[in-house]
Amino acid sequence: MSGFIHRAKARVGVITVGHEPYWGQFSGLKEELQGNGKKFENMLRNLDVEVVSAGFVDNVDQSFAAAARLKAADVDFLFCNLSTYVTSSSAVTAILNLSVPTVLVALQPLKKLDYRHTTTYMQLANDNICSLPEISGVLVRAGKPAAGMIVGTLDNDERAARELAAWCQVANARRAFKYARIGYLGHTYEGMYDMNSDPTAFTAAFGSHIQMLEMCDLAKLVNGVTSTEMADKLDEIHSVFTMADPFIDPITRPIRQEDLDWSAKVAVGLDKLVAEYGLTGLAYYRGLDNNEYERIGSNMVLGNSLLTAKGIPLAGEADLKTCAAMLIMDRLGGGGSFAELHPCDFEDDIVLVGHDGPHNIRISDGKPVIRGLDVFHGKSGSGIGVEFSIKTGPVTLLGISQTEDGRFKMIAAQGESVQGEIPQTGNTNTRCSFGCRVAEFVENWCAAGPTHHFALGVGHLNAKIRNVANVLGIEFEVVQGGI
């Protein structure tokens, strides 16, 4: 897949905080702690973020200066690394003045002290957690609690390393909405009340601009596609997908070359639409008119699946909220495919989860299949559908809905993708188990008040999603199964 789209990494600030009165008392301590701070910065630089260091801070004046430096760098997130005991003023001054989500980090060099030979110097070099309650308590009192904390050792601590990587993913999820343009093309599927959204409310909650688009914007770009561009896209399609013969379902048909050519042309047009408007994602619906727009809209599945796999989520039926859910899931490393609940298997206690598009083919269990379709059920037009299950193993459902007062709400559930047959109807379908009776899970999920679409991704991601919800200030509910 071509990679013309720039995905902005989160810009994370880091300060290492020390305590100035110690330096005249313990020769070499400052230099040792500064070295530990550099080691922590290098841990961050090995992760999928852009690191901006404000250096070593050991008094209030330096804390003010660090905040100004990081604010000028437009950081999205702050890691406050506590090198020893520090007064809360040296850390909190920077945190409150910068006013971005902050993770407090206390990683001591030694797993334990050699108690019979420990000096005060050695204790201070490992006193990382000492001021953690002081700083956390002040932030709570200020009404700006820390987004999280990481406690452990500086070396060979798998838990701390996982936590640090997870917080960087959370930072990337938050960054995805900053300066973002989410395209809104057409209108929601007629009669689906649950999907109607107020773009201004979306901007207020997520901080992104909603770019209003029309089918004519896409049609102009599709009609301008060159034969060379179309040939390149056909090569990409052949490299990604397996072509399937018709199945017993009478709406399936052989893939015609003219359908494939047209889907490739539409896919190039979608790439150009994303590039021209700088789109981070797109919610679209083609409508029901029997004209050129219908022909374009009904052949977007290949192009939008390729884009979704590249980190530009496309949500069908103009579901803006699920576009946001797909974006979050992608940045958390879960992929995020457009999905809804399909029929249950009450014998195996699984529910089929899928949709007729768009899909995240990056998390497909094997090479995805494309089929010719005479009918897109419930919609007009014909063309090509994408069919696959997502990878077996842990999965997470993330839906975004709204409450009675209009506030956005994230709803998530963890389950398992299990092996087994799926309908061969040109749609995605994944056999999902939630560790309980499937009827019980469906009842619990629906009782939470979700939009009927959601993002389906790989991995158990509830903890990360909770942190994203917290830093965005959005309500979060977990639907319990048995997993």
Short mmCIF file of N, CA and C in Angstrom, two decimals, residues 286-387:
data_model
loop_
_atom_site.label_atom_id
_atom_site.label_comp_id
_atom_site.label_asym_id
_atom_site.label_seq_id
_atom_site.Cartn_x
_atom_site.Cartn_y
_atom_site.Cartn_z
N ARG A 286 -23.83 7.80 0.24
CA ARG A 286 -24.00 8.16 -1.16
C ARG A 286 -25.41 8.55 -1.55
N GLY A 287 -26.43 8.25 -0.75
CA GLY A 287 -27.81 8.56 -1.14
C GLY A 287 -28.39 7.51 -2.06
N LEU A 288 -29.54 7.80 -2.66
CA LEU A 288 -30.29 6.77 -3.37
C LEU A 288 -30.58 7.11 -4.82
N ASP A 289 -30.02 8.16 -5.37
CA ASP A 289 -30.33 8.55 -6.74
C ASP A 289 -29.62 7.65 -7.75
N ASN A 290 -30.28 7.32 -8.80
CA ASN A 290 -29.73 6.48 -9.85
C ASN A 290 -28.96 7.36 -10.84
N ASN A 291 -27.75 7.76 -10.46
CA ASN A 291 -26.97 8.67 -11.30
C ASN A 291 -25.49 8.44 -11.06
N GLU A 292 -24.66 9.36 -11.55
CA GLU A 292 -23.21 9.21 -11.41
C GLU A 292 -22.79 9.15 -9.94
N TYR A 293 -23.43 9.92 -9.09
CA TYR A 293 -23.06 9.93 -7.68
C TYR A 293 -23.30 8.57 -7.04
N GLU A 294 -24.41 7.93 -7.40
CA GLU A 294 -24.68 6.59 -6.88
C GLU A 294 -23.59 5.62 -7.33
N ARG A 295 -23.19 5.73 -8.60
CA ARG A 295 -22.18 4.82 -9.13
C ARG A 295 -20.84 5.03 -8.41
N ILE A 296 -20.51 6.27 -8.10
CA ILE A 296 -19.30 6.52 -7.33
C ILE A 296 -19.45 5.98 -5.91
N GLY A 297 -20.55 6.33 -5.26
CA GLY A 297 -20.74 5.95 -3.86
C GLY A 297 -20.80 4.46 -3.65
N SER A 298 -21.39 3.73 -4.58
CA SER A 298 -21.53 2.28 -4.41
C SER A 298 -20.25 1.53 -4.75
N ASN A 299 -19.22 2.24 -5.18
CA ASN A 299 -17.95 1.59 -5.50
C ASN A 299 -16.79 2.19 -4.72
N MET A 300 -17.09 2.65 -3.51
CA MET A 300 -16.06 3.24 -2.64
C MET A 300 -15.43 2.23 -1.70
N VAL A 301 -15.97 1.01 -1.63
CA VAL A 301 -15.54 0.07 -0.59
C VAL A 301 -14.06 -0.29 -0.71
N LEU A 302 -13.58 -0.55 -1.92
CA LEU A 302 -12.17 -0.89 -2.07
C LEU A 302 -11.28 0.28 -1.65
N GLY A 303 -11.58 1.46 -2.15
CA GLY A 303 -10.76 2.63 -1.83
C GLY A 303 -10.81 3.00 -0.37
N ASN A 304 -12.01 2.93 0.23
CA ASN A 304 -12.07 3.34 1.63
C ASN A 304 -11.45 2.30 2.56
N SER A 305 -11.44 1.02 2.14
CA SER A 305 -10.77 -0.01 2.95
C SER A 305 -9.26 0.17 2.90
N LEU A 306 -8.73 0.52 1.73
CA LEU A 306 -7.30 0.79 1.62
C LEU A 306 -6.90 2.00 2.47
N LEU A 307 -7.72 3.05 2.44
CA LEU A 307 -7.42 4.25 3.23
C LEU A 307 -7.52 3.96 4.73
N THR A 308 -8.55 3.24 5.14
CA THR A 308 -8.73 2.93 6.55
C THR A 308 -7.52 2.17 7.09
N ALA A 309 -6.98 1.25 6.28
CA ALA A 309 -5.81 0.49 6.71
C ALA A 309 -4.57 1.37 6.83
N LYS A 310 -4.57 2.54 6.16
CA LYS A 310 -3.44 3.46 6.24
C LYS A 310 -3.60 4.48 7.36
N GLY A 311 -4.65 4.34 8.18
CA GLY A 311 -4.84 5.26 9.30
C GLY A 311 -5.73 6.42 9.01
N ILE A 312 -6.44 6.40 7.85
CA ILE A 312 -7.43 7.43 7.52
C ILE A 312 -8.80 6.74 7.55
N PRO A 313 -9.49 6.71 8.69
CA PRO A 313 -10.73 5.95 8.77
C PRO A 313 -11.86 6.56 7.97
N LEU A 314 -12.58 5.72 7.26
CA LEU A 314 -13.80 6.12 6.55
C LEU A 314 -14.97 5.37 7.16
N ALA A 315 -16.00 6.10 7.51
CA ALA A 315 -17.18 5.52 8.16
C ALA A 315 -18.37 5.66 7.23
N GLY A 316 -19.00 4.55 6.93
CA GLY A 316 -20.14 4.54 6.03
C GLY A 316 -21.39 5.10 6.67
N GLU A 317 -22.39 5.32 5.84
CA GLU A 317 -23.69 5.83 6.27
C GLU A 317 -23.57 7.14 7.04
N ALA A 318 -22.46 7.85 6.76
CA ALA A 318 -22.16 9.17 7.34
C ALA A 318 -22.18 9.14 8.87
N ASP A 319 -21.60 8.09 9.46
CA ASP A 319 -21.57 7.94 10.91
C ASP A 319 -20.31 8.62 11.46
N LEU A 320 -20.45 9.90 11.80
CA LEU A 320 -19.33 10.70 12.28
C LEU A 320 -18.77 10.16 13.58
N LYS A 321 -19.64 9.71 14.47
CA LYS A 321 -19.19 9.24 15.78
C LYS A 321 -18.34 7.97 15.64
N THR A 322 -18.74 7.08 14.74
CA THR A 322 -17.94 5.87 14.55
C THR A 322 -16.65 6.16 13.82
N CYS A 323 -16.62 7.19 12.98
CA CYS A 323 -15.35 7.61 12.39
C CYS A 323 -14.36 7.98 13.50
N ALA A 324 -14.84 8.70 14.52
CA ALA A 324 -13.98 9.05 15.65
C ALA A 324 -13.52 7.81 16.41
N ALA A 325 -14.43 6.84 16.59
CA ALA A 325 -14.07 5.60 17.28
C ALA A 325 -13.01 4.83 16.50
N MET A 326 -13.14 4.79 15.18
CA MET A 326 -12.15 4.11 14.34
C MET A 326 -10.79 4.80 14.43
N LEU A 327 -10.79 6.11 14.49
CA LEU A 327 -9.54 6.87 14.59
C LEU A 327 -8.84 6.56 15.91
N ILE A 328 -9.59 6.53 17.00
CA ILE A 328 -9.02 6.20 18.31
C ILE A 328 -8.44 4.79 18.30
N MET A 329 -9.21 3.84 17.80
CA MET A 329 -8.74 2.45 17.79
C MET A 329 -7.47 2.30 16.97
N ASP A 330 -7.40 3.00 15.84
CA ASP A 330 -6.20 2.92 15.02
C ASP A 330 -4.99 3.43 15.77
N ARG A 331 -5.11 4.59 16.41
CA ARG A 331 -3.97 5.18 17.10
C ARG A 331 -3.57 4.40 18.35
N LEU A 332 -4.48 3.58 18.87
CA LEU A 332 -4.15 2.73 20.01
C LEU A 332 -3.58 1.39 19.56
N GLY A 333 -3.40 1.22 18.26
CA GLY A 333 -2.78 0.00 17.74
C GLY A 333 -3.75 -1.13 17.48
N GLY A 334 -5.06 -0.86 17.58
CA GLY A 334 -6.05 -1.93 17.42
C GLY A 334 -6.65 -2.04 16.04
N GLY A 335 -6.31 -1.11 15.15
CA GLY A 335 -6.91 -1.13 13.81
C GLY A 335 -8.21 -0.36 13.81
N GLY A 336 -9.30 -1.06 13.99
CA GLY A 336 -10.60 -0.39 14.02
C GLY A 336 -11.32 -0.51 12.70
N SER A 337 -12.21 -1.49 12.60
CA SER A 337 -12.99 -1.72 11.39
C SER A 337 -14.43 -1.32 11.64
N PHE A 338 -15.09 -0.75 10.64
CA PHE A 338 -16.49 -0.32 10.74
C PHE A 338 -17.36 -1.55 10.92
N ALA A 339 -18.19 -1.57 11.95
CA ALA A 339 -18.90 -2.81 12.28
C ALA A 339 -20.23 -2.54 12.98
N GLU A 340 -21.05 -3.59 12.99
CA GLU A 340 -22.31 -3.61 13.74
C GLU A 340 -22.59 -5.06 14.12
N LEU A 341 -23.60 -5.28 14.94
CA LEU A 341 -23.98 -6.63 15.34
C LEU A 341 -24.77 -7.31 14.22
N HIS A 342 -24.35 -8.51 13.85
CA HIS A 342 -25.03 -9.35 12.87
C HIS A 342 -25.69 -10.52 13.61
N PRO A 343 -26.21 -11.54 12.92
CA PRO A 343 -26.90 -12.62 13.63
C PRO A 343 -26.06 -13.33 14.68
N CYS A 344 -26.75 -13.84 15.70
CA CYS A 344 -26.11 -14.60 16.77
C CYS A 344 -26.09 -16.08 16.41
N ASP A 345 -25.13 -16.78 16.97
CA ASP A 345 -25.09 -18.25 16.96
C ASP A 345 -25.32 -18.68 18.40
N PHE A 346 -26.57 -19.07 18.70
CA PHE A 346 -26.92 -19.38 20.08
C PHE A 346 -26.41 -20.75 20.52
N GLU A 347 -25.95 -21.57 19.58
CA GLU A 347 -25.34 -22.85 19.94
C GLU A 347 -23.91 -22.65 20.43
N ASP A 348 -23.14 -21.81 19.68
CA ASP A 348 -21.75 -21.57 20.05
C ASP A 348 -21.58 -20.34 20.95
N ASP A 349 -22.68 -19.62 21.22
CA ASP A 349 -22.64 -18.40 22.02
C ASP A 349 -21.66 -17.38 21.46
N ILE A 350 -21.80 -17.13 20.15
CA ILE A 350 -21.02 -16.06 19.52
C ILE A 350 -21.99 -15.17 18.75
N VAL A 351 -21.55 -13.95 18.46
CA VAL A 351 -22.31 -13.06 17.60
C VAL A 351 -21.40 -12.67 16.43
N LEU A 352 -21.97 -12.67 15.23
CA LEU A 352 -21.22 -12.20 14.07
C LEU A 352 -21.17 -10.68 14.12
N VAL A 353 -19.98 -10.14 13.93
CA VAL A 353 -19.76 -8.70 13.96
C VAL A 353 -19.15 -8.28 12.62
N GLY A 354 -19.80 -7.36 11.93
CA GLY A 354 -19.25 -6.94 10.64
C GLY A 354 -20.08 -5.85 9.99
N HIS A 355 -19.85 -5.64 8.69
CA HIS A 355 -20.59 -4.66 7.92
C HIS A 355 -20.25 -4.83 6.46
N ASP A 356 -20.97 -4.09 5.59
CA ASP A 356 -20.65 -4.16 4.16
C ASP A 356 -19.59 -3.13 3.77
N GLY A 357 -18.99 -2.47 4.72
CA GLY A 357 -17.89 -1.52 4.46
C GLY A 357 -18.10 -0.26 5.27
N PRO A 358 -17.02 0.50 5.50
CA PRO A 358 -15.62 0.27 5.15
C PRO A 358 -14.93 -0.66 6.16
N HIS A 359 -13.78 -1.19 5.78
CA HIS A 359 -13.11 -2.20 6.59
C HIS A 359 -11.65 -1.83 6.82
N ASN A 360 -11.09 -2.35 7.90
CA ASN A 360 -9.66 -2.16 8.14
C ASN A 360 -8.95 -3.45 7.77
N ILE A 361 -8.48 -3.53 6.53
CA ILE A 361 -7.88 -4.77 6.03
C ILE A 361 -6.54 -5.06 6.69
N ARG A 362 -5.98 -4.09 7.42
CA ARG A 362 -4.70 -4.32 8.10
C ARG A 362 -4.85 -5.35 9.21
N ILE A 363 -6.06 -5.55 9.73
CA ILE A 363 -6.25 -6.51 10.82
C ILE A 363 -7.01 -7.74 10.34
N SER A 364 -7.00 -7.98 9.03
CA SER A 364 -7.66 -9.16 8.47
C SER A 364 -6.92 -10.43 8.87
N ASP A 365 -7.69 -11.50 9.11
CA ASP A 365 -7.12 -12.82 9.38
C ASP A 365 -6.86 -13.48 8.02
N GLY A 366 -5.72 -13.21 7.45
CA GLY A 366 -5.42 -13.68 6.10
C GLY A 366 -5.75 -12.60 5.08
N LYS A 367 -5.56 -12.94 3.82
CA LYS A 367 -5.76 -11.99 2.73
C LYS A 367 -7.25 -11.75 2.53
N PRO A 368 -7.70 -10.49 2.53
CA PRO A 368 -9.13 -10.22 2.34
C PRO A 368 -9.59 -10.59 0.93
N VAL A 369 -10.88 -10.93 0.85
CA VAL A 369 -11.50 -11.38 -0.40
C VAL A 369 -12.39 -10.28 -0.94
N ILE A 370 -12.46 -10.13 -2.27
CA ILE A 370 -13.45 -9.24 -2.87
C ILE A 370 -14.39 -10.06 -3.75
N ARG A 371 -15.67 -9.68 -3.72
CA ARG A 371 -16.72 -10.36 -4.50
C ARG A 371 -17.53 -9.34 -5.27
N GLY A 372 -18.01 -9.75 -6.43
CA GLY A 372 -18.96 -8.93 -7.15
C GLY A 372 -20.34 -9.04 -6.53
N LEU A 373 -21.04 -7.91 -6.40
CA LEU A 373 -22.37 -7.88 -5.79
C LEU A 373 -23.35 -7.15 -6.71
N ASP A 374 -24.49 -7.79 -6.94
CA ASP A 374 -25.57 -7.14 -7.70
C ASP A 374 -26.33 -6.14 -6.83
N VAL A 375 -26.31 -6.38 -5.52
CA VAL A 375 -27.10 -5.56 -4.59
C VAL A 375 -26.27 -5.29 -3.34
N PHE A 376 -26.27 -4.05 -2.87
CA PHE A 376 -25.80 -3.72 -1.53
C PHE A 376 -27.06 -3.60 -0.68
N HIS A 377 -27.30 -4.58 0.19
CA HIS A 377 -28.61 -4.67 0.84
C HIS A 377 -28.95 -3.37 1.57
N GLY A 378 -30.16 -2.90 1.30
CA GLY A 378 -30.65 -1.67 1.92
C GLY A 378 -30.16 -0.40 1.26
N LYS A 379 -29.34 -0.55 0.22
CA LYS A 379 -28.78 0.60 -0.48
C LYS A 379 -28.91 0.36 -1.98
N SER A 380 -28.83 1.41 -2.75
CA SER A 380 -28.89 1.26 -4.20
C SER A 380 -27.50 1.03 -4.76
N GLY A 381 -27.45 0.59 -6.03
CA GLY A 381 -26.17 0.41 -6.70
C GLY A 381 -25.65 -1.01 -6.59
N SER A 382 -24.59 -1.28 -7.33
CA SER A 382 -23.93 -2.57 -7.33
C SER A 382 -22.45 -2.36 -7.53
N GLY A 383 -21.66 -3.41 -7.32
CA GLY A 383 -20.22 -3.26 -7.48
C GLY A 383 -19.47 -4.36 -6.80
N ILE A 384 -18.47 -3.99 -5.97
CA ILE A 384 -17.57 -4.96 -5.34
C ILE A 384 -17.64 -4.82 -3.83
N GLY A 385 -17.73 -5.95 -3.14
CA GLY A 385 -17.72 -5.98 -1.68
C GLY A 385 -16.45 -6.62 -1.16
N VAL A 386 -16.10 -6.30 0.08
CA VAL A 386 -14.91 -6.84 0.74
C VAL A 386 -15.35 -7.79 1.84
N GLU A 387 -14.70 -8.96 1.91
CA GLU A 387 -15.12 -10.03 2.83
C GLU A 387 -13.91 -10.58 3.59
#
